[in-house]
CSV table of C-alpha atoms and ligand atoms in Angstrom, one decimal:
chain,number,residue,atom,x,y,z
A,1,UNK,CA,-120.0,59.7,-35.0
A,2,UNK,CA,-120.1,63.0,-37.4
A,3,UNK,CA,-117.8,65.9,-37.5
A,4,UNK,CA,-119.8,69.2,-37.8
A,5,UNK,CA,-119.2,73.0,-37.1
A,6,UNK,CA,-119.8,73.8,-33.6
A,7,UNK,CA,-121.0,77.1,-34.4
A,8,UNK,CA,-123.2,77.0,-37.5
A,9,UNK,CA,-123.5,73.3,-37.7
A,10,UNK,CA,-122.3,72.9,-41.4
A,11,UNK,CA,-120.9,69.3,-41.9
A,12,UNK,CA,-117.1,69.0,-42.4
A,13,UNK,CA,-114.9,66.6,-43.8
A,14,UNK,CA,-112.4,64.4,-41.7
A,15,UNK,CA,-109.2,66.2,-42.7
A,16,UNK,CA,-110.6,69.9,-42.1
A,17,UNK,CA,-109.7,72.0,-39.1
A,18,UNK,CA,-111.9,74.9,-39.2
A,19,UNK,CA,-115.4,75.3,-40.6
A,20,UNK,CA,-115.4,76.1,-44.5
A,21,UNK,CA,-118.7,78.4,-44.0
A,22,UNK,CA,-117.9,80.3,-41.0
A,23,UNK,CA,-114.4,79.6,-39.7
A,24,UNK,CA,-115.7,78.1,-36.3
A,25,UNK,CA,-114.2,75.1,-34.6
A,26,UNK,CA,-115.2,71.7,-35.6
A,27,UNK,CA,-116.7,69.1,-33.2
A,28,UNK,CA,-117.9,65.4,-33.3
A,29,UNK,CA,-121.3,64.4,-32.5
A,30,UNK,CA,-122.0,61.1,-30.8
A,31,UNK,CA,-125.5,59.5,-31.6
A,32,UNK,CA,-126.3,58.2,-28.2
A,33,UNK,CA,-129.3,55.9,-29.5
A,34,UNK,CA,-126.8,53.7,-31.0
A,35,UNK,CA,-125.6,52.3,-27.6
A,36,UNK,CA,-126.8,50.5,-24.4
A,37,UNK,CA,-125.4,52.1,-21.2
A,38,UNK,CA,-125.3,49.2,-19.2
A,39,UNK,CA,-123.8,47.0,-21.9
A,40,UNK,CA,-120.8,49.7,-22.3
A,41,UNK,CA,-120.4,50.1,-18.6
A,42,UNK,CA,-119.7,46.4,-18.4
A,43,UNK,CA,-117.5,46.3,-21.4
A,44,UNK,CA,-115.4,49.3,-19.9
A,45,UNK,CA,-115.1,47.5,-16.6
A,46,UNK,CA,-114.1,44.1,-18.1
A,47,UNK,CA,-111.4,45.9,-19.9
A,48,UNK,CA,-109.6,46.8,-16.7
A,49,UNK,CA,-108.9,43.0,-16.3
A,50,UNK,CA,-107.2,42.8,-19.9
A,51,UNK,CA,-103.5,43.5,-20.7
A,52,UNK,CA,-104.4,44.5,-24.4
A,53,UNK,CA,-102.6,48.1,-24.9
A,54,UNK,CA,-105.9,49.3,-26.2
A,55,UNK,CA,-107.8,48.2,-22.9
A,56,UNK,CA,-105.1,49.5,-20.6
A,57,UNK,CA,-105.2,53.0,-22.0
A,58,UNK,CA,-107.7,55.1,-20.0
A,59,UNK,CA,-108.5,56.8,-23.6
A,60,UNK,CA,-108.8,53.7,-25.9
A,61,UNK,CA,-110.8,51.6,-23.1
A,62,UNK,CA,-113.6,54.0,-24.1
A,63,UNK,CA,-113.3,53.5,-28.0
A,64,UNK,CA,-116.9,52.9,-28.9
A,65,UNK,CA,-117.3,56.6,-27.8
A,66,UNK,CA,-114.3,57.8,-29.9
A,67,UNK,CA,-113.9,58.8,-33.7
A,68,UNK,CA,-113.1,55.5,-35.5
A,69,UNK,CA,-109.5,54.9,-36.0
A,70,UNK,CA,-108.0,51.5,-37.1
A,71,UNK,CA,-106.3,49.6,-34.1
A,72,UNK,CA,-103.0,49.4,-36.2
A,73,UNK,CA,-102.8,53.2,-36.3
A,74,UNK,CA,-103.1,53.8,-32.6
A,75,UNK,CA,-100.2,55.3,-30.8
A,76,UNK,CA,-100.7,54.8,-27.1
A,77,UNK,CA,-98.3,55.4,-24.2
A,78,UNK,CA,-101.1,54.0,-21.5
A,79,UNK,CA,-102.4,57.3,-21.0
A,80,UNK,CA,-105.4,58.6,-19.0
A,81,UNK,CA,-105.1,56.1,-16.1
A,82,UNK,CA,-106.0,58.5,-13.3
A,83,UNK,CA,-105.8,58.6,-9.7
A,84,UNK,CA,-108.2,60.3,-7.4
A,85,UNK,CA,-106.8,61.3,-4.2
A,86,UNK,CA,-108.8,62.7,-1.0
A,87,UNK,CA,-107.9,66.4,-0.7
A,88,UNK,CA,-107.1,66.3,3.0
A,89,UNK,CA,-105.1,69.7,3.7
A,90,UNK,CA,-106.5,71.0,0.6
A,91,UNK,CA,-110.1,70.5,1.7
A,92,UNK,CA,-109.4,72.0,5.1
A,93,UNK,CA,-107.7,75.0,3.5
A,94,UNK,CA,-110.7,75.8,1.5
A,95,UNK,CA,-113.2,74.4,4.2
A,96,UNK,CA,-114.4,71.8,2.0
A,97,UNK,CA,-115.2,68.3,3.7
A,98,UNK,CA,-115.5,66.3,0.6
A,99,UNK,CA,-113.2,67.2,-2.0
A,100,UNK,CA,-110.6,65.1,-4.1
A,101,UNK,CA,-108.0,65.5,-6.6
A,102,UNK,CA,-108.1,64.0,-10.1
A,103,UNK,CA,-104.7,64.0,-11.0
A,104,UNK,CA,-104.1,64.3,-14.6
A,105,UNK,CA,-100.4,65.1,-14.1
A,106,UNK,CA,-99.9,61.2,-13.5
A,107,UNK,CA,-99.8,60.8,-17.4
A,108,UNK,CA,-96.9,59.6,-19.4
A,109,UNK,CA,-95.6,62.9,-20.1
A,110,UNK,CA,-97.0,64.3,-17.1
A,111,UNK,CA,-99.9,66.6,-18.1
A,112,UNK,CA,-103.5,66.0,-19.2
A,113,UNK,CA,-102.3,66.8,-22.8
A,114,UNK,CA,-101.5,63.1,-23.2
A,115,UNK,CA,-105.2,62.1,-23.4
A,116,UNK,CA,-106.1,64.1,-26.3
A,117,UNK,CA,-102.6,63.6,-28.1
A,118,UNK,CA,-103.1,59.8,-28.5
A,119,UNK,CA,-106.0,60.3,-30.4
A,120,UNK,CA,-104.8,63.4,-32.6
A,121,UNK,CA,-101.4,61.6,-33.3
A,122,UNK,CA,-103.3,58.1,-34.2
A,123,UNK,CA,-105.4,60.1,-36.5
A,124,UNK,CA,-102.6,61.9,-38.0
A,125,UNK,CA,-100.8,58.7,-38.5
A,126,UNK,CA,-103.6,57.0,-40.1
A,127,UNK,CA,-103.9,60.0,-42.7
A,128,UNK,CA,-100.3,59.7,-43.6
A,129,UNK,CA,-99.4,63.0,-42.0
A,130,UNK,CA,-95.4,63.5,-41.9
A,131,UNK,CA,-95.1,66.5,-39.7
A,132,UNK,CA,-97.1,67.5,-36.7
A,133,UNK,CA,-97.2,71.0,-35.3
A,134,UNK,CA,-98.3,72.9,-32.3
A,135,UNK,CA,-98.2,76.1,-30.4
A,136,UNK,CA,-97.7,75.7,-26.8
A,137,UNK,CA,-97.0,77.0,-23.2
A,138,UNK,CA,-95.0,73.7,-22.9
A,139,UNK,CA,-97.2,70.7,-22.0
A,140,UNK,CA,-98.8,70.5,-25.5
A,141,UNK,CA,-95.3,70.7,-26.7
A,142,UNK,CA,-94.1,67.9,-24.6
A,143,UNK,CA,-97.2,65.5,-25.3
A,144,UNK,CA,-97.0,65.9,-29.1
A,145,UNK,CA,-93.2,65.2,-29.1
A,146,UNK,CA,-93.7,62.0,-27.4
A,147,UNK,CA,-96.6,60.6,-29.3
A,148,UNK,CA,-95.0,62.0,-32.6
A,149,UNK,CA,-91.6,60.0,-31.7
A,150,UNK,CA,-93.7,56.8,-31.1
A,151,UNK,CA,-95.6,57.4,-34.5
A,152,UNK,CA,-92.4,58.2,-36.4
A,153,UNK,CA,-93.8,61.4,-37.4
A,154,UNK,CA,-91.5,64.6,-37.1
A,155,UNK,CA,-92.6,67.4,-34.6
A,156,UNK,CA,-92.4,71.1,-34.7
A,157,UNK,CA,-93.3,73.1,-31.7
A,158,UNK,CA,-93.6,76.9,-31.5
A,159,UNK,CA,-93.3,78.5,-27.9
A,160,UNK,CA,-92.7,81.8,-26.6
A,161,UNK,CA,-89.0,82.6,-26.2
A,162,UNK,CA,-89.5,83.8,-22.6
A,163,UNK,CA,-91.5,83.0,-19.6
A,164,UNK,CA,-92.2,79.2,-20.1
A,165,UNK,CA,-90.9,76.3,-17.9
A,166,UNK,CA,-87.5,75.0,-18.8
A,167,UNK,CA,-88.2,71.5,-17.7
A,168,UNK,CA,-91.1,71.4,-20.3
A,169,UNK,CA,-88.6,72.4,-23.3
A,170,UNK,CA,-85.9,70.1,-22.1
A,171,UNK,CA,-88.4,67.3,-22.0
A,172,UNK,CA,-90.0,68.3,-25.5
A,173,UNK,CA,-86.2,68.3,-26.8
A,174,UNK,CA,-85.6,64.9,-25.3
A,175,UNK,CA,-88.4,63.5,-27.2
A,176,UNK,CA,-86.7,64.8,-30.3
A,177,UNK,CA,-88.8,67.6,-31.5
A,178,UNK,CA,-88.0,70.9,-33.2
A,179,UNK,CA,-88.6,73.8,-30.8
A,180,UNK,CA,-89.0,77.0,-32.4
A,181,UNK,CA,-88.8,80.0,-29.9
A,182,UNK,CA,-91.0,82.9,-31.2
A,183,UNK,CA,-90.9,86.4,-30.3
A,184,UNK,CA,-94.3,87.0,-28.7
A,185,UNK,CA,-96.8,85.0,-26.5
A,186,UNK,CA,-98.7,81.9,-27.0
A,187,UNK,CA,-101.4,83.5,-28.6
A,188,UNK,CA,-99.2,84.8,-31.3
A,189,UNK,CA,-97.8,81.2,-31.7
A,190,UNK,CA,-101.1,79.7,-32.1
A,191,UNK,CA,-102.0,82.5,-34.7
A,192,UNK,CA,-99.1,81.5,-36.8
A,193,UNK,CA,-100.0,77.8,-36.4
A,194,UNK,CA,-103.6,78.3,-37.4
A,195,UNK,CA,-102.5,80.1,-40.6
A,196,UNK,CA,-100.6,76.6,-41.7
A,197,UNK,CA,-102.0,74.4,-44.2
A,198,UNK,CA,-103.7,71.5,-42.3
A,199,UNK,CA,-103.0,69.4,-45.5
A,200,UNK,CA,-99.3,70.0,-45.1
A,201,UNK,CA,-99.1,69.7,-41.2
A,202,UNK,CA,-101.1,67.9,-38.5
A,203,UNK,CA,-102.1,70.8,-36.4
A,204,UNK,CA,-102.6,69.1,-32.8
A,205,UNK,CA,-103.4,72.3,-30.7
A,206,UNK,CA,-106.9,71.6,-29.1
A,207,UNK,CA,-108.5,73.4,-32.0
A,208,UNK,CA,-108.0,69.9,-33.5
A,209,UNK,CA,-111.5,67.9,-32.7
A,210,UNK,CA,-109.7,64.7,-32.2
A,211,UNK,CA,-107.9,66.1,-29.3
A,212,UNK,CA,-111.0,67.0,-27.7
A,213,UNK,CA,-112.3,63.6,-28.1
A,214,UNK,CA,-109.3,62.1,-26.2
A,215,UNK,CA,-109.7,64.7,-23.5
A,216,UNK,CA,-113.2,64.1,-22.7
A,217,UNK,CA,-112.2,60.6,-21.8
A,218,UNK,CA,-110.8,62.2,-18.4
A,219,UNK,CA,-114.6,62.7,-17.6
A,220,UNK,CA,-115.2,59.0,-18.3
A,221,UNK,CA,-112.2,57.7,-16.3
A,222,UNK,CA,-113.1,60.0,-13.3
A,223,UNK,CA,-116.6,58.7,-13.5
A,224,UNK,CA,-115.7,55.1,-13.9
A,225,UNK,CA,-113.3,55.1,-11.0
A,226,UNK,CA,-116.2,56.5,-8.9
A,227,UNK,CA,-118.6,53.8,-10.1
A,228,UNK,CA,-120.4,56.5,-12.0
A,229,UNK,CA,-121.4,58.5,-8.9
A,230,UNK,CA,-121.5,62.1,-10.1
A,231,UNK,CA,-119.7,64.8,-8.1
A,232,UNK,CA,-121.5,68.0,-7.3
A,233,UNK,CA,-118.8,70.1,-8.8
A,234,UNK,CA,-115.6,69.7,-10.9
A,235,UNK,CA,-113.2,72.8,-10.6
A,236,UNK,CA,-110.4,73.0,-13.2
A,237,UNK,CA,-108.1,75.7,-14.6
A,238,UNK,CA,-108.8,77.6,-17.7
A,239,UNK,CA,-106.3,78.7,-20.6
A,240,UNK,CA,-107.1,78.1,-24.0
A,241,UNK,CA,-110.3,76.4,-22.8
A,242,UNK,CA,-109.9,73.3,-24.8
A,243,UNK,CA,-110.1,71.0,-21.6
A,244,UNK,CA,-113.3,72.9,-20.4
A,245,UNK,CA,-114.9,72.0,-23.5
A,246,UNK,CA,-113.7,68.4,-23.4
A,247,UNK,CA,-114.9,67.7,-19.9
A,248,UNK,CA,-118.3,69.4,-20.7
A,249,UNK,CA,-118.5,67.2,-23.7
A,250,UNK,CA,-117.7,64.0,-21.8
A,251,UNK,CA,-120.3,64.8,-19.0
A,252,UNK,CA,-123.1,65.7,-21.7
A,253,UNK,CA,-122.2,62.3,-23.4
A,254,UNK,CA,-121.9,60.1,-20.3
A,255,UNK,CA,-125.6,61.7,-19.6
A,256,UNK,CA,-127.0,61.1,-22.9
A,257,UNK,CA,-125.8,57.4,-22.8
A,258,UNK,CA,-127.4,56.9,-19.8
A,259,UNK,CA,-124.0,56.2,-17.8
A,260,UNK,CA,-125.0,59.0,-15.4
A,261,UNK,CA,-128.2,60.6,-14.2
A,262,UNK,CA,-127.1,64.2,-13.9
A,263,UNK,CA,-124.4,66.5,-14.7
A,264,UNK,CA,-121.7,67.9,-12.5
A,265,UNK,CA,-121.5,71.6,-12.4
A,266,UNK,CA,-118.3,73.0,-13.9
A,267,UNK,CA,-116.1,75.8,-12.5
A,268,UNK,CA,-113.5,77.2,-14.4
A,269,UNK,CA,-110.7,79.2,-12.7
A,270,UNK,CA,-108.4,81.5,-14.5
A,271,UNK,CA,-105.2,83.5,-13.3
A,272,UNK,CA,-106.2,87.0,-12.8
A,273,UNK,CA,-103.7,88.4,-15.1
A,274,UNK,CA,-105.2,86.1,-17.9
A,275,UNK,CA,-108.9,86.1,-17.3
A,276,UNK,CA,-110.8,87.2,-20.3
A,277,UNK,CA,-113.1,84.2,-20.1
A,278,UNK,CA,-113.9,85.0,-16.4
A,279,UNK,CA,-114.5,88.8,-17.6
A,280,UNK,CA,-116.7,87.4,-20.3
A,281,UNK,CA,-118.9,85.4,-17.8
A,282,UNK,CA,-119.5,88.2,-15.7
A,283,UNK,CA,-120.2,90.8,-18.6
A,284,UNK,CA,-121.6,88.9,-21.3
A,285,UNK,CA,-121.2,89.5,-24.9
A,286,UNK,CA,-118.1,88.4,-27.0
A,287,UNK,CA,-114.7,87.5,-25.7
A,288,UNK,CA,-112.4,90.5,-25.4
A,289,UNK,CA,-108.7,89.3,-25.8
A,290,UNK,CA,-106.2,90.5,-23.1
A,291,UNK,CA,-102.5,90.6,-23.0
A,292,UNK,CA,-101.8,87.9,-20.7
A,293,UNK,CA,-99.7,88.1,-17.5
A,294,UNK,CA,-99.2,85.4,-14.8
A,295,UNK,CA,-96.6,83.4,-13.1
A,296,UNK,CA,-98.7,80.4,-13.9
A,297,UNK,CA,-97.2,80.0,-17.4
A,298,UNK,CA,-99.1,77.2,-18.6
A,299,UNK,CA,-102.2,79.2,-18.6
A,300,UNK,CA,-100.7,82.6,-19.6
A,301,UNK,CA,-103.2,83.0,-22.4
A,302,UNK,CA,-105.2,86.1,-23.5
A,303,UNK,CA,-107.2,84.9,-26.5
A,304,UNK,CA,-108.5,81.4,-25.7
A,305,UNK,CA,-109.5,79.5,-29.0
A,306,UNK,CA,-112.4,77.6,-27.4
A,307,UNK,CA,-114.2,80.1,-25.5
A,308,UNK,CA,-117.4,79.6,-27.3
A,309,UNK,CA,-117.4,75.8,-26.6
A,310,UNK,CA,-116.3,76.3,-23.1
A,311,UNK,CA,-119.1,78.8,-22.5
A,312,UNK,CA,-121.7,76.6,-23.6
A,313,UNK,CA,-120.5,73.8,-21.5
A,314,UNK,CA,-120.4,76.0,-18.2
A,315,UNK,CA,-123.9,77.3,-18.9
A,316,UNK,CA,-125.3,73.6,-19.7
A,317,UNK,CA,-123.7,72.5,-16.3
A,318,UNK,CA,-125.0,75.6,-14.5
A,319,UNK,CA,-121.4,76.3,-13.8
A,320,UNK,CA,-119.3,79.3,-13.1
A,321,UNK,CA,-115.9,81.3,-14.2
A,322,UNK,CA,-113.7,83.0,-11.9
A,323,UNK,CA,-110.2,84.5,-11.5
A,324,UNK,CA,-107.8,84.1,-8.8
A,325,UNK,CA,-104.4,85.9,-8.1
A,326,UNK,CA,-101.0,84.5,-8.6
A,327,UNK,CA,-100.3,84.6,-5.0
A,328,UNK,CA,-103.5,82.6,-4.3
A,329,UNK,CA,-102.3,80.0,-6.8
A,330,UNK,CA,-98.9,80.0,-5.1
A,331,UNK,CA,-100.0,79.3,-1.6
A,332,UNK,CA,-102.8,76.7,-3.1
A,333,UNK,CA,-100.0,74.9,-5.0
A,334,UNK,CA,-98.0,74.5,-1.7
A,335,UNK,CA,-101.1,73.0,0.2
A,336,UNK,CA,-101.5,70.4,-2.5
A,337,UNK,CA,-97.9,69.5,-2.0
A,338,UNK,CA,-98.3,69.2,1.8
A,339,UNK,CA,-101.0,66.6,0.7
A,340,UNK,CA,-98.1,64.5,-0.5
A,341,UNK,CA,-99.4,65.1,-4.0
A,342,UNK,CA,-98.1,68.4,-5.7
A,343,UNK,CA,-98.7,69.9,-9.1
A,344,UNK,CA,-97.4,72.7,-11.2
A,345,UNK,CA,-98.6,76.2,-10.8
A,346,UNK,CA,-101.6,76.4,-13.4
A,347,UNK,CA,-103.2,73.4,-11.7
A,348,UNK,CA,-103.5,74.7,-8.2
A,349,UNK,CA,-105.8,77.4,-9.8
A,350,UNK,CA,-108.4,74.8,-9.2
A,351,UNK,CA,-107.9,74.7,-5.1
A,352,UNK,CA,-107.5,78.5,-5.1
A,353,UNK,CA,-110.9,78.7,-7.0
A,354,UNK,CA,-112.5,76.2,-4.7
A,355,UNK,CA,-111.4,78.2,-1.6
A,356,UNK,CA,-113.1,81.3,-3.1
A,357,UNK,CA,-116.1,79.6,-4.3
A,358,UNK,CA,-116.6,78.2,-0.5
A,359,UNK,CA,-116.0,81.7,0.8
A,360,UNK,CA,-118.7,83.1,-1.5
A,361,UNK,CA,-121.1,80.3,-0.4
A,362,UNK,CA,-121.3,79.3,-4.1
A,363,UNK,CA,-120.1,75.8,-3.1
A,364,UNK,CA,-121.5,74.3,0.2
A,365,UNK,CA,-119.0,72.7,2.9
A,366,UNK,CA,-120.3,69.3,2.3
A,367,UNK,CA,-120.4,69.3,-1.4
A,368,UNK,CA,-118.9,66.4,-3.4
A,369,UNK,CA,-116.1,68.4,-5.4
A,370,UNK,CA,-113.4,66.9,-7.9
A,371,UNK,CA,-110.4,69.4,-8.2
A,372,UNK,CA,-108.5,68.9,-11.5
A,373,UNK,CA,-104.8,68.8,-11.2
A,374,UNK,CA,-103.6,69.3,-14.7
A,375,UNK,CA,-99.6,68.8,-14.5
A,376,UNK,CA,-97.2,67.2,-12.3
A,377,UNK,CA,-95.1,69.0,-9.7
A,378,UNK,CA,-91.8,68.4,-11.7
A,379,UNK,CA,-93.3,70.3,-14.5
A,380,UNK,CA,-91.9,73.5,-13.1
A,381,UNK,CA,-89.4,72.6,-10.3
A,382,UNK,CA,-87.9,76.3,-10.8
A,383,UNK,CA,-91.3,77.9,-9.5
A,384,UNK,CA,-91.3,75.2,-6.6
A,385,UNK,CA,-87.8,76.1,-5.6
A,386,UNK,CA,-88.2,79.9,-6.1
A,387,UNK,CA,-91.4,79.8,-3.7
A,388,UNK,CA,-89.6,77.8,-1.0
A,389,UNK,CA,-87.0,80.6,-0.8
A,390,UNK,CA,-89.5,83.3,-0.8
A,391,UNK,CA,-91.2,84.5,2.5
A,392,UNK,CA,-94.7,83.4,1.5
A,393,UNK,CA,-96.9,81.6,4.2
A,394,UNK,CA,-96.3,78.1,3.1
A,395,UNK,CA,-92.7,78.2,2.1
A,396,UNK,CA,-90.3,75.5,3.6
A,397,UNK,CA,-86.7,76.5,3.2
A,398,UNK,CA,-83.8,74.3,3.0
A,399,UNK,CA,-82.2,74.7,6.5
A,400,UNK,CA,-78.5,75.1,7.0
A,401,UNK,CA,-76.8,72.1,8.7
A,402,UNK,CA,-73.0,72.9,7.8
A,403,UNK,CA,-71.9,71.8,11.1
A,404,UNK,CA,-72.6,68.6,13.1
A,405,UNK,CA,-74.0,70.8,15.9
A,406,UNK,CA,-76.6,72.5,13.4
A,407,UNK,CA,-77.6,69.0,12.2
A,408,UNK,CA,-78.1,67.6,15.5
A,409,UNK,CA,-80.1,70.7,16.6
A,410,UNK,CA,-82.3,70.3,13.4
A,411,UNK,CA,-82.9,66.6,14.1
A,412,UNK,CA,-84.1,67.2,17.5
A,413,UNK,CA,-86.6,69.9,16.0
A,414,UNK,CA,-87.8,67.4,13.5
A,415,UNK,CA,-88.3,64.9,16.1
A,416,UNK,CA,-90.3,67.3,18.5
A,417,UNK,CA,-92.6,68.0,15.7
A,418,UNK,CA,-93.3,64.1,15.3
A,419,UNK,CA,-93.5,63.6,19.0
B,501,F0G,N1,-102.9,73.2,-16.8
B,501,F0G,C1,-102.0,73.1,-17.5
B,501,F0G,C2,-101.0,72.5,-16.8
B,501,F0G,C3,-101.8,73.4,-19.1
B,501,F0G,O1,-100.5,73.2,-19.4
B,501,F0G,C4,-102.9,74.1,-19.6
B,501,F0G,C5,-102.7,74.4,-21.0
B,501,F0G,C6,-103.9,74.4,-18.9
B,501,F0G,C7,-103.9,74.0,-17.8
B,501,F0G,C8,-105.1,75.1,-19.4
B,501,F0G,O2,-105.8,74.1,-20.4
B,501,F0G,O3,-106.0,75.3,-22.6
B,501,F0G,O4,-107.2,73.5,-22.2
B,501,F0G,O5,-107.8,75.6,-21.0
B,501,F0G,N2,-101.5,74.3,-21.7
B,501,F0G,C9,-101.3,74.6,-23.0
B,501,F0G,C10,-100.2,74.1,-23.5
B,501,F0G,C11,-101.9,75.9,-23.5
B,501,F0G,O6,-99.5,74.5,-24.5
B,501,F0G,O7,-99.5,73.3,-22.9
B,501,F0G,P1,-106.7,74.7,-21.5
């Protein structure tokens, strides 16, 4: 594995964050010729029977394909052990017969960030870092705080002072991080973090290539649990676009290693008020940042850092990028809830996007589609509560049962529905 600039190809040292020559993002490159695919598959499968913490992690189980980090430095919370659920109501809602949810919200801190954070914090620990820092809309903050706590590294997070989920901030505080609420949005917070000296701080936003290496393991874990059967499409929400670049990298590597025989197509879904990548995909050229506005606060991002990497992955996979409205996200999220699954608003962009792509005929009714859910329903309980007191089509308000009579009437109603 070697580290180089993802844009100009110049080599880079392991403790750098941006390319010396052009300022581009760094990325690890794997040498597929060094591996035997069938041997790897057997080893990955065997590790599922083991109780070694490295084997029970859905990241470190794939350690041959990660940057080398000494086992003693590894900080793991058994992340990236991921359920795939049939999308029954969600599939019907989108008129897709063969859709499933890959729930990355079923992680130790309840979002997909844990898969990347275990690698980034383990690297920081092995490099002797004392302070980890990130900009966040909430989930990166919680993940960094948890892994830094386990590593004995101090954690400082920069979050927008307004408009992020209270539950995520509370969770981050619980893990002992220092939370700095800045004036400005996520894009401003990331600007501040990017200007810090990476020799003094371990910067663990997804501009950190170790994060991407961990997150690409979600692609491996998904394929592994499908016995390496490749879906036709994978649909995921896009914000800063680190996760899109990670999934794309994972699939390309799986193909190069002979673990799979083709690439799934990647569909990235943005919120309409925070959709500079969707606009770029349509119009071409360079990314034009926007002032982001959406109630899906996790993806309220106007200047995504990883757009070049993500664009390359979408194009390589013959994929697509689209935007959906906040109302579409809200209704799709409620439908996912009724599948007995649930997720936070940003995650539901995937189902809202699938519905659009089915309507447009881009995705066929019988195609095999994996919808990526990035965060747990409890990440934003306030949003769910608001939704159910609004008049939206899938709302489910709390009924009044202040008297015995009212309660009995309600019980009769519920029984009538069940009969
Ligand atoms: N879904 C959720 C729940 C997220 O928290 C994020 C990003 C995304 C999707 C988008 O992923 O940035 O890789 O394209 N959250 C970051 C954070 C920005 O700070 O927690 P992306």
